[in-house]
XYZ file of C-alpha atoms in Angstrom:
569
model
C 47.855 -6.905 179.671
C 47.391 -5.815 176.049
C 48.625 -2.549 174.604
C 46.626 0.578 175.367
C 47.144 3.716 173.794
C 46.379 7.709 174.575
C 44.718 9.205 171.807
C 43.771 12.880 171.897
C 43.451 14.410 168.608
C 41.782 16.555 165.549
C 43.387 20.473 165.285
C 44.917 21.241 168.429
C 48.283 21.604 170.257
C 48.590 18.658 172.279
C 51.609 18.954 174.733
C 53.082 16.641 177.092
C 53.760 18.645 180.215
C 57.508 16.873 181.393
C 58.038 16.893 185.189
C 60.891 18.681 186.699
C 63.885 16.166 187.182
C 67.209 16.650 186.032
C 68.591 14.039 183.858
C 72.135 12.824 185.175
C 74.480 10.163 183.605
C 78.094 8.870 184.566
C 80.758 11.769 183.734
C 77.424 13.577 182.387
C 78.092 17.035 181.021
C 74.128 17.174 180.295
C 73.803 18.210 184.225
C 73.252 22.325 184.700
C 76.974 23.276 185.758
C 77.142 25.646 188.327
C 76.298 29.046 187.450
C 74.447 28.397 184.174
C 70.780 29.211 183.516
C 68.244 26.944 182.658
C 65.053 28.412 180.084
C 61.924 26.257 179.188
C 61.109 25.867 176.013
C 58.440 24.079 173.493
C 59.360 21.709 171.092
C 55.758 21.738 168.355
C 55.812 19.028 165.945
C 53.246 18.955 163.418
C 52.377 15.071 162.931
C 49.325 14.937 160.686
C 51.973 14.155 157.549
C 55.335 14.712 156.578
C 56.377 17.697 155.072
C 59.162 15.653 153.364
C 61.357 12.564 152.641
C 64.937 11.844 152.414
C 66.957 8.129 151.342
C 67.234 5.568 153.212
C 71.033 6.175 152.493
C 70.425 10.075 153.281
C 74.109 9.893 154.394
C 76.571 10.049 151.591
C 80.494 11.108 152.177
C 82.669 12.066 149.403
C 86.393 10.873 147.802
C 88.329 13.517 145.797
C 91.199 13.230 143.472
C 93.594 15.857 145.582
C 97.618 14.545 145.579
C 99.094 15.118 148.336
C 101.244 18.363 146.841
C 97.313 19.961 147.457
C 97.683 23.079 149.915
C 96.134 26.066 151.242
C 97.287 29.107 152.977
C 100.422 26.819 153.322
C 99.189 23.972 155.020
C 98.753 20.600 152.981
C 96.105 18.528 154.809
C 95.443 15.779 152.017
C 98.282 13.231 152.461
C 97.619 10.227 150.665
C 93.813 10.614 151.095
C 93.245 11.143 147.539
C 92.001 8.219 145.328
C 94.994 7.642 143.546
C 96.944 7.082 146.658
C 94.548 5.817 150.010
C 95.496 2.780 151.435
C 92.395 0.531 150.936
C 93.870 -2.144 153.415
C 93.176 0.015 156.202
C 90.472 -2.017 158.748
C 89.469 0.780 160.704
C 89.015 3.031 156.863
C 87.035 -0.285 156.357
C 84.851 -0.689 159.574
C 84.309 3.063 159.307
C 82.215 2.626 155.936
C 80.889 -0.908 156.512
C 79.113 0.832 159.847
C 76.966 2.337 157.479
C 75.558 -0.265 155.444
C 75.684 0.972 153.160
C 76.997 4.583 152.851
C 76.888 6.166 149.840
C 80.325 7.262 147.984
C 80.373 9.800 145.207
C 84.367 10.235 143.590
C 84.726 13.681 142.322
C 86.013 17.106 142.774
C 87.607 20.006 141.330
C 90.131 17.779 139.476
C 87.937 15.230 138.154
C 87.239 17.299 135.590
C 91.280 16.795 134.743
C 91.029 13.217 134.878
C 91.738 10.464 132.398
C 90.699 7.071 132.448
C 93.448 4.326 130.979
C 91.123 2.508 129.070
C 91.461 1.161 125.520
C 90.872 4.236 123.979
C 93.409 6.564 125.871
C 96.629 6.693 123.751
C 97.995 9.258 125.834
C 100.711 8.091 128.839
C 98.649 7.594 132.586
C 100.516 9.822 134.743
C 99.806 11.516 137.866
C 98.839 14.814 138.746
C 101.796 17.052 138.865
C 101.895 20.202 140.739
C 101.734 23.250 137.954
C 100.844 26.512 139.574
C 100.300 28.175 136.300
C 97.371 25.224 135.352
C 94.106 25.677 136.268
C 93.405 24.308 140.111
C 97.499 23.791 140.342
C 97.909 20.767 138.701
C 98.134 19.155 135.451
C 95.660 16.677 134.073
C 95.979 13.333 135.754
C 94.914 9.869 135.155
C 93.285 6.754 136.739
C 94.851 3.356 135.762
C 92.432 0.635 135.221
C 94.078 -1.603 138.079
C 93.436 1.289 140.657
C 89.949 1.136 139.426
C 89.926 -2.392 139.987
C 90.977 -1.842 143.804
C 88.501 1.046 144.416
C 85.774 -1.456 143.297
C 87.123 -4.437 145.102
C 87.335 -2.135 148.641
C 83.629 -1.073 147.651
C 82.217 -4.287 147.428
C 83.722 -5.732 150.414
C 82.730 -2.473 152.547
C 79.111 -2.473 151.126
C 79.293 1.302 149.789
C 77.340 2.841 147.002
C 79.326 4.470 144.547
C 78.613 7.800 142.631
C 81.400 8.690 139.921
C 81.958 12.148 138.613
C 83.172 12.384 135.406
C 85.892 14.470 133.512
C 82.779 16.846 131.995
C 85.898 19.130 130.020
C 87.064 16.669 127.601
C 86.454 18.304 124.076
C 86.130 21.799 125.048
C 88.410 24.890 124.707
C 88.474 27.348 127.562
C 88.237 31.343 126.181
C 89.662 34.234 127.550
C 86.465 35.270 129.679
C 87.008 32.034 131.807
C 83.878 29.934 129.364
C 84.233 26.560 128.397
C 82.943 25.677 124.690
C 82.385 23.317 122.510
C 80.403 19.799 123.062
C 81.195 17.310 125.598
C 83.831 14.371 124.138
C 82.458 11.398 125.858
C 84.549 8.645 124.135
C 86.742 8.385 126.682
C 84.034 8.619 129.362
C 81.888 5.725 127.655
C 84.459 3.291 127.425
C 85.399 3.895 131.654
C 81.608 3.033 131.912
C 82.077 0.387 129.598
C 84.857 -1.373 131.374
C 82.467 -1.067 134.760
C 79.992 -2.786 133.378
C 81.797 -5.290 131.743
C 83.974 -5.863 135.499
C 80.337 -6.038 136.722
C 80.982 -3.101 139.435
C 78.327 -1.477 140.537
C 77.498 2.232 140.192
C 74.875 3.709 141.544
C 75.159 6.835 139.396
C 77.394 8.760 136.767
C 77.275 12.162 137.754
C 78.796 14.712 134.900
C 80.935 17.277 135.901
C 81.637 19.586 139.073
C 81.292 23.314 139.628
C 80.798 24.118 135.578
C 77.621 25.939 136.366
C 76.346 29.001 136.902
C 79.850 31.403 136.674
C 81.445 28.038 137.358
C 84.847 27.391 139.389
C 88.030 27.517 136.987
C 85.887 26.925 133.911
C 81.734 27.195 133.066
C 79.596 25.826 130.529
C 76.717 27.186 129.020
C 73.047 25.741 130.493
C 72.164 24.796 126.665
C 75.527 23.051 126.182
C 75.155 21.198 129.746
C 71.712 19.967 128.986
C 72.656 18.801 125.862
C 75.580 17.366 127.292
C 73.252 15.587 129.890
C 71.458 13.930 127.458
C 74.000 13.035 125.796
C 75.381 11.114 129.156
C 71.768 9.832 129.652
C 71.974 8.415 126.497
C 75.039 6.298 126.276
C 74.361 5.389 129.651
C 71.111 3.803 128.212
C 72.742 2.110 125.865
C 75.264 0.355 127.744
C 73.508 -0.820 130.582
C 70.354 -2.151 128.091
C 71.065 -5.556 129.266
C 71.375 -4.701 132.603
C 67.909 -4.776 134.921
C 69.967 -2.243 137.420
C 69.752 1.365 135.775
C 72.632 3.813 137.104
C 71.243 7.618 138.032
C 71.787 10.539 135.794
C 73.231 12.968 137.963
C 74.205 16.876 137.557
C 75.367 19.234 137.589
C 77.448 19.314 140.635
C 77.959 23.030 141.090
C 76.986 26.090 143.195
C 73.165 27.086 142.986
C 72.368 29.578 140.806
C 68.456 30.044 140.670
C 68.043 31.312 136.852
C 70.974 28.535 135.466
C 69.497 25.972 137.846
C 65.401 26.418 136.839
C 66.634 26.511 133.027
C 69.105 23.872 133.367
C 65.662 21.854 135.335
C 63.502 22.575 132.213
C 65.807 21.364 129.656
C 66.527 17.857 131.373
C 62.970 16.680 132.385
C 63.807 13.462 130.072
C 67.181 13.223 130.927
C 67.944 13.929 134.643
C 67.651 11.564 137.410
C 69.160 13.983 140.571
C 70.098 17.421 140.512
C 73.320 18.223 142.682
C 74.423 20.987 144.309
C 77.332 22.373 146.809
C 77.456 23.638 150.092
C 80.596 25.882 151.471
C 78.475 28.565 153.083
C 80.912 29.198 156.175
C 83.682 30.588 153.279
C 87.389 30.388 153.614
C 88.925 27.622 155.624
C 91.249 30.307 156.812
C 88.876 32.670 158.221
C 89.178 33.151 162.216
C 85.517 33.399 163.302
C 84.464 29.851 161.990
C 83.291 28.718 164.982
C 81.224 32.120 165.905
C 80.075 31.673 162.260
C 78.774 28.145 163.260
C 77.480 29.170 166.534
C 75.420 32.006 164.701
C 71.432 30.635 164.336
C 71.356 33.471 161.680
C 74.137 32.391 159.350
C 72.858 28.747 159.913
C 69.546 29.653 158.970
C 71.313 31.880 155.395
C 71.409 28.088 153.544
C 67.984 27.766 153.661
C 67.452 30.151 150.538
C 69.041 27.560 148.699
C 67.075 24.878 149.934
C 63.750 26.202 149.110
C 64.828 28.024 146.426
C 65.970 24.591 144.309
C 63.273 22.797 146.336
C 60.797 25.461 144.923
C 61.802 24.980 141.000
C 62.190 21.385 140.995
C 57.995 21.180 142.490
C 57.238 23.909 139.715
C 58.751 21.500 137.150
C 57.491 18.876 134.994
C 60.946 16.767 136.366
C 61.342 14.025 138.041
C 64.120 14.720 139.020
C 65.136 15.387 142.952
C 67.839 17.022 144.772
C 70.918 16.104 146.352
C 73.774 18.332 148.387
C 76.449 16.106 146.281
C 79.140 18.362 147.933
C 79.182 20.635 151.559
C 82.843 20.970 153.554
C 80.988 24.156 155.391
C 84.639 25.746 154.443
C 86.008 26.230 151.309
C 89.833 25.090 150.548
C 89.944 21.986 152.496
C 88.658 23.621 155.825
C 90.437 24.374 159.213
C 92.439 22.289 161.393
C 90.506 21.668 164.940
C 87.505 23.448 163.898
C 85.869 21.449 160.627
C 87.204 18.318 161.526
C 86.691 18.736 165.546
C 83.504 18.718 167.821
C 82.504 22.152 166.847
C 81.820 21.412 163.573
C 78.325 19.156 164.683
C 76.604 21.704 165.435
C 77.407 23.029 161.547
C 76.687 19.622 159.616
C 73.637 18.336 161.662
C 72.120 21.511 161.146
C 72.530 21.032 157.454
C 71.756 17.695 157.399
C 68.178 18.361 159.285
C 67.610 21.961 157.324
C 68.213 19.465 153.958
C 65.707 17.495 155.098
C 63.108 19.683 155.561
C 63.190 20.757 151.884
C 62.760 17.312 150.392
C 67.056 16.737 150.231
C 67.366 13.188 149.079
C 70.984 12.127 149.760
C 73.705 14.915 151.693
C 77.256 14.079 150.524
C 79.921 15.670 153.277
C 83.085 16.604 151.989
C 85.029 14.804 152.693
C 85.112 10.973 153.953
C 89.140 11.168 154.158
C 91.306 14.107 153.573
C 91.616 17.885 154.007
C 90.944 19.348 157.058
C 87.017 18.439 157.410
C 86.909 14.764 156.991
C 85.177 12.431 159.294
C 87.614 10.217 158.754
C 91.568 11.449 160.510
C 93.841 12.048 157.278
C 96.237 10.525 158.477
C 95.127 7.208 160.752
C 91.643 7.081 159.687
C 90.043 6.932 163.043
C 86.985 8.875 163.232
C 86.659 12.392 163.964
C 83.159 13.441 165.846
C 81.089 14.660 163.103
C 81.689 10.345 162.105
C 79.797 9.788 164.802
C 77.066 12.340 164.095
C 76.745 11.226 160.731
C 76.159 7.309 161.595
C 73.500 8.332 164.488
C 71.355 10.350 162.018
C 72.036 7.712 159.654
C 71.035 4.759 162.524
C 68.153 7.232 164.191
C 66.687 9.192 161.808
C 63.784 7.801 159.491
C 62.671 8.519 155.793
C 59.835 10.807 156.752
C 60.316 14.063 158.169
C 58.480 16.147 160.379
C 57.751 19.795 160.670
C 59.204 21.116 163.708
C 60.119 24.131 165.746
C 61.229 25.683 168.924
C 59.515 28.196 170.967
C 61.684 29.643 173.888
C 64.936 30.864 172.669
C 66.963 30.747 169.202
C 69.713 29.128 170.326
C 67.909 25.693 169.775
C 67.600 23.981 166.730
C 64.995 21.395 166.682
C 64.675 18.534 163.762
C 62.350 15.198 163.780
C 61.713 12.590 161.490
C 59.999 9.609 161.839
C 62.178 6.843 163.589
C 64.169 4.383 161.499
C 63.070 0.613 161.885
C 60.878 1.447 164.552
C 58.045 2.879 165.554
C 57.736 6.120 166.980
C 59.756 9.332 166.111
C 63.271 10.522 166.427
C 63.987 14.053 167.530
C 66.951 16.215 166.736
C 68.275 18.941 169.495
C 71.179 21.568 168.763
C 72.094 23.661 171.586
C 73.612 26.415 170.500
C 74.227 28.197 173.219
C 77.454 28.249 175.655
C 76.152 28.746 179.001
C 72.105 27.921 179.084
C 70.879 24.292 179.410
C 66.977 24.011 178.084
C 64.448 21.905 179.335
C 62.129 21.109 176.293
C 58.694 19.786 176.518
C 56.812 18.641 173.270
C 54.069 19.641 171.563
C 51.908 18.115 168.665
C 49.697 19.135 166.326
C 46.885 16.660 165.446
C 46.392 13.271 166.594
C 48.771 11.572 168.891
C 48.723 8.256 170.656
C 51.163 7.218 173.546
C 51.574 3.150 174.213
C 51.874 1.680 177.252
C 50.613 -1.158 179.233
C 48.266 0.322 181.819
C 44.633 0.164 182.285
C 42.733 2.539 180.344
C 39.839 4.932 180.220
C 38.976 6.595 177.695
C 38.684 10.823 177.655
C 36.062 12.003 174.415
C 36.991 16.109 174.207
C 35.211 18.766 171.961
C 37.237 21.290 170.531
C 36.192 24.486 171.407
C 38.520 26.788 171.670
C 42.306 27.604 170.055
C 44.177 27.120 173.072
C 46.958 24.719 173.921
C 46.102 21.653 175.714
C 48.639 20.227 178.053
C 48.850 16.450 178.390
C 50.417 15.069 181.692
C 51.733 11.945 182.100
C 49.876 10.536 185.228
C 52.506 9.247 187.916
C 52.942 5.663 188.643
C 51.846 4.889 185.618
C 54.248 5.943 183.352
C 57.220 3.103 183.840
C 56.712 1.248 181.352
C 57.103 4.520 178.864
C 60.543 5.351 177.799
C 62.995 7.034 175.740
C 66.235 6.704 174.687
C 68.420 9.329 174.886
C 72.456 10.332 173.093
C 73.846 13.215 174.626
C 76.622 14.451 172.326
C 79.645 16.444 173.845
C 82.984 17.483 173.620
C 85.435 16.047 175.645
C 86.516 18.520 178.502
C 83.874 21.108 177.099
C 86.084 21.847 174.259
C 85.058 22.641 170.977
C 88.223 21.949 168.826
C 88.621 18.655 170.789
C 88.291 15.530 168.265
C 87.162 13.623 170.744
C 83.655 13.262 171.735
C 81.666 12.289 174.294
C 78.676 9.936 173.843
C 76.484 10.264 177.045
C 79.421 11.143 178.988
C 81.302 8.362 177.315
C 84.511 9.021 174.822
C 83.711 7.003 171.726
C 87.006 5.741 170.342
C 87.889 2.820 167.846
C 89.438 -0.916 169.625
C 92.779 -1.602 169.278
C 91.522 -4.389 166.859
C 90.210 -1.029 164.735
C 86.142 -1.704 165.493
C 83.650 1.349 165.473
C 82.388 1.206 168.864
C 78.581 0.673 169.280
C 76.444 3.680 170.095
C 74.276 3.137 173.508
C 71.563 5.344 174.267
C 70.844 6.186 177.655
C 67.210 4.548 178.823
C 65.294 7.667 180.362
C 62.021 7.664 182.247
C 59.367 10.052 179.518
C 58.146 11.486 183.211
C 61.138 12.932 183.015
C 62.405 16.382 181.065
C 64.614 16.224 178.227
C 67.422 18.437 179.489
C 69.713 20.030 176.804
C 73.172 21.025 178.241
C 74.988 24.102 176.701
C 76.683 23.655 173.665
C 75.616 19.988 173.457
C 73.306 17.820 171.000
C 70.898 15.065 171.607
C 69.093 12.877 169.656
C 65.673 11.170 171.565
C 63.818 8.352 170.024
C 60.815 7.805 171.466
C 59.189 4.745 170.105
C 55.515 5.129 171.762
C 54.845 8.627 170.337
C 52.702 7.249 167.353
C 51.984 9.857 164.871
C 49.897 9.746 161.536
C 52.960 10.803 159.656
C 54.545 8.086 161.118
C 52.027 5.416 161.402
C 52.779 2.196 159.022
C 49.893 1.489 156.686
C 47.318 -1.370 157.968
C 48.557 -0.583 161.341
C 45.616 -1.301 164.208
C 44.937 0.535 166.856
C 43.658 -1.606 170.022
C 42.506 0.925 172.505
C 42.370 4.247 173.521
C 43.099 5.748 176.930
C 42.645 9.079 178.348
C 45.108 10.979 179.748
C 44.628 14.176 182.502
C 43.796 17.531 180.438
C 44.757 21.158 181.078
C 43.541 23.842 179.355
């Protein structure tokens, strides 16, 4: 028996009306626990076309340059995590970026601007940073020996990572006494690092220049005319270099805080220079503030980053650029976060919130801070095995597809709700945040336009006028739905606590082998009779594969039949 395929369609809701089972797994913390409520709600997804796009390589995960002599409020949470001193021959640090193939890398932060490169040029000694409370950030300037180079790139190659570098953007300037940086950018030293790259024949997939210098800057700013110009002047040796080369590098900046009026000027004076425009994300503040996790937990302050979104999404659309945006920075919590909440469970519901909010305004890459070191990495500091917002980062990164949906939730606030088009296969891939700690929500869907469901039963076909605005309710009709099914992760925290680093994969701890091997991620095979049941303070991810939606259909695709399915008005 041949495919056959649902189609309702034109401008109307079309919902699927879910039948009322409970969804249970092994160990299952998805199951209604005694006492808790249980609200209905409506997921709508608009399908007729995406309202955006991000990389295939959305995921990106970032290095810094701290020593381990970096603390705050008296804790030092960097260890040897810094470039300069992480131990490349670790094989789970290894597995953990291979998983991604590939993930995207960008080297930078607040000291790279303090960085010197030992090339041929540099006559000055390569020493470390040294701890100087009286220099700006704490330290003195510090430098990167061409042999550590060497081993970044080797440990990049063999892991399959793209690499982003930020570069020293200070060199040549004097600081004043109101906190400006003048004078033009001294790129000598700069050009002959990208020199010896190219000449090594490593691989860079961009040069970004400089990091928080804009707007009123952190430590130091620099003028919007002076950074354009600067721009160019990075887009231009970068030209020149790589003329023999068929692989162009990006043209990235500027790597700072948004700051609508230096950001739209800064837009306008790069359109020939500027590949990707970068910006950074600590909207949770301190990493020493106590209500961090209410903060997370609080659908308002979630939704206070969108501002930003739109607001850079907004300029760069009103702009002759062609340029597009990046978060090239977000630790959620500023000065390296907090211990057991940035780097535990909790801290999910923050960064696939952001990752799915990025999304919707046309975010090409997200770069989490960090990969290794502080207190919010994905990886542990100290024996690199992942913490759970890994996890969340290589489902999105395995799940979610290029195309993204408009989506929203109808019911209460405490669920956020994100699709995209599936990734390497058909159908779509939807995103649930529960936000709330004692209320588990049954969500049916909704679409808007045309929708076709494939499965292998016989057909009949339903032809409806539209008359009227109202909803229409699609039913799946029983006994013939088996061969239509979802797959389902249930993300939770391991004995239903937040600041536990350990999570729980449909009821499942996900941990590395002793042999150091990222453990595959299983869905759970659910019957699409059947609800999709959110537990409290949980997240789930459900790719359905025969949802087929125009935003989601692949060009030259045929359609073989059409069936009807049972309508209520």
């Amino acid at each position: 028996m041949g495919f056959q395929i649902w189609q309702m369609g034109f401008c109307f809701w079309l919902c699927f009306s879910l039948l009322s089972h409970s969804l249970s797994f092994a160990s299952s913390q998805a199951d209604t626990a005694e006492g808790d409520a249980t609200v209905e709600g409506t997921v709508f997804i608009d399908g007729k076309a995406p309202i955006g796009s991000i990389d295939d390589d959305f995921i990106c995960a970032t290095l810094d340059w701290w020593p381990p002599e970096k603390c705050d409020y008296g804790t030092c949470s960097w260890g040897l995590a810094g470039l300069l001193n992480l131990d490349l021959s670790n094989n789970i640090f290894l597995n953990a970026v291979k998983a991604f193939s590939p993930l995207k890398i960008r080297l930078g932060g607040s000291l790279q601007d303090k960085v010197i490169y030992n090339t041929d040029d540099n006559r000055a000694p390569c020493t470390p940073f040294v701890k100087n409370t009286s220099e700006m950030f704490g330290f003195t300037q510090g430098c990167l020996p061409m042999n550590r180079w060497d081993e970044l790139n080797a440990f990049f190659a063999k892991a399959g990572a793209k690499i982003i570098f930020g570069l020293n953007a200070l060199t040549g300037r004097s600081i004043r006494s109101d906190g400006s940086a003048v004078g033009a950018w001294n790129y000598t030293n700069a050009e002959s690092l990208i020199r010896y790259t190219v000449e090594k024949n490593y691989t860079i997939q961009g040069w970004e220049l400089g990091n928080e210098l804009c707007g009123s800057g952190v430590g130091t700013r620099v003028s919007v005319n002076q950074y354009a110009a600067d721009t160019a002047a990075l887009q231009s040796i970068v030209q020149d270099i790589y003329k023999d080369i068929d692989f162009k590098p990006l043209i990235i900046a500027p790597g700072g805080f948004y700051d609508s009026n230096w950001f739209k000027e800064f837009i306008h004076k790069t359109t020939k220079s500027l590949d990707v425009v970068t910006h950074h994300i600590y909207n949770l503040g301190p990493g020493v503030d106590e209500h961090l996790v209410e903060k997370i937990l609080n659908p308002s302050v979630l939704d206070g980053e969108s501002g930003t979104f739109s607001g850079l999404h907004n300029i760069i659309k009103s702009s002759t650029t062609s340029a597009t945006a990046w978060v090239g920075e977000a630790g959620g919590a500023y000065n390296s976060g907090h211990n057991l909440v940035t780097n535990a469970f909790v801290f999910s519901f923050w960064y696939l919130d952001q990752l799915g909010m990025a999304s919707k305004y046309d975010t090409k890459t997200y770069c989490r801070q960090s990969l290794i070191g502080g207190n919010y990495g994905l990886l542990n500091t100290t024996n690199f095995v992942p913490n759970p917002d890994y996890y969340s980062a290589l489902l999105w990164h395995q799940l979610m597809g290029r195309n993204v949906l408009s989506t929203s939730f109808a019911g209460t606030k405490m669920i956020r709700s994100y699709t995209h088009c599936a990734k390497q296969s058909k159908g779509i891939t939807l995103l649930l945040i529960n936000l709330d700690n004692s209320t588990t929500v049954q969500a049916n869907l909704a679409f808007n336009g045309t929708m076709t469901l494939q499965h292998k039963h016989r057909s009949r076909t339903l032809h409806h006028k539209h008359r009227s605005h109202k909803k229409l309710i699609i039913q799946l009709p029983q006994g013939a739905d088996a061969e239509i099914r979802r797959e389902e992760y249930h993300l939770t925290a391991k004995d239903g606590n937040l600041h536990s680093q350990t999570m729980l994969l449909n009821g499942n701890i996900l941990s590395v082998n002793s042999s150091g091997i990222i453990p595959p991620l299983e869905p759970l095979h659910v019957n699409s009779a059947k609800p999709i049941m959110v537990a409290p303070l949980s997240i789930v991810f459900i790719h359905m594969p025969d949802v087929i939606i125009p935003a989601c259909k692949v060009v030259g695709e045929q359609t073989t039949s059409q069936i009807g399915p049972t309508v209520r008005p």
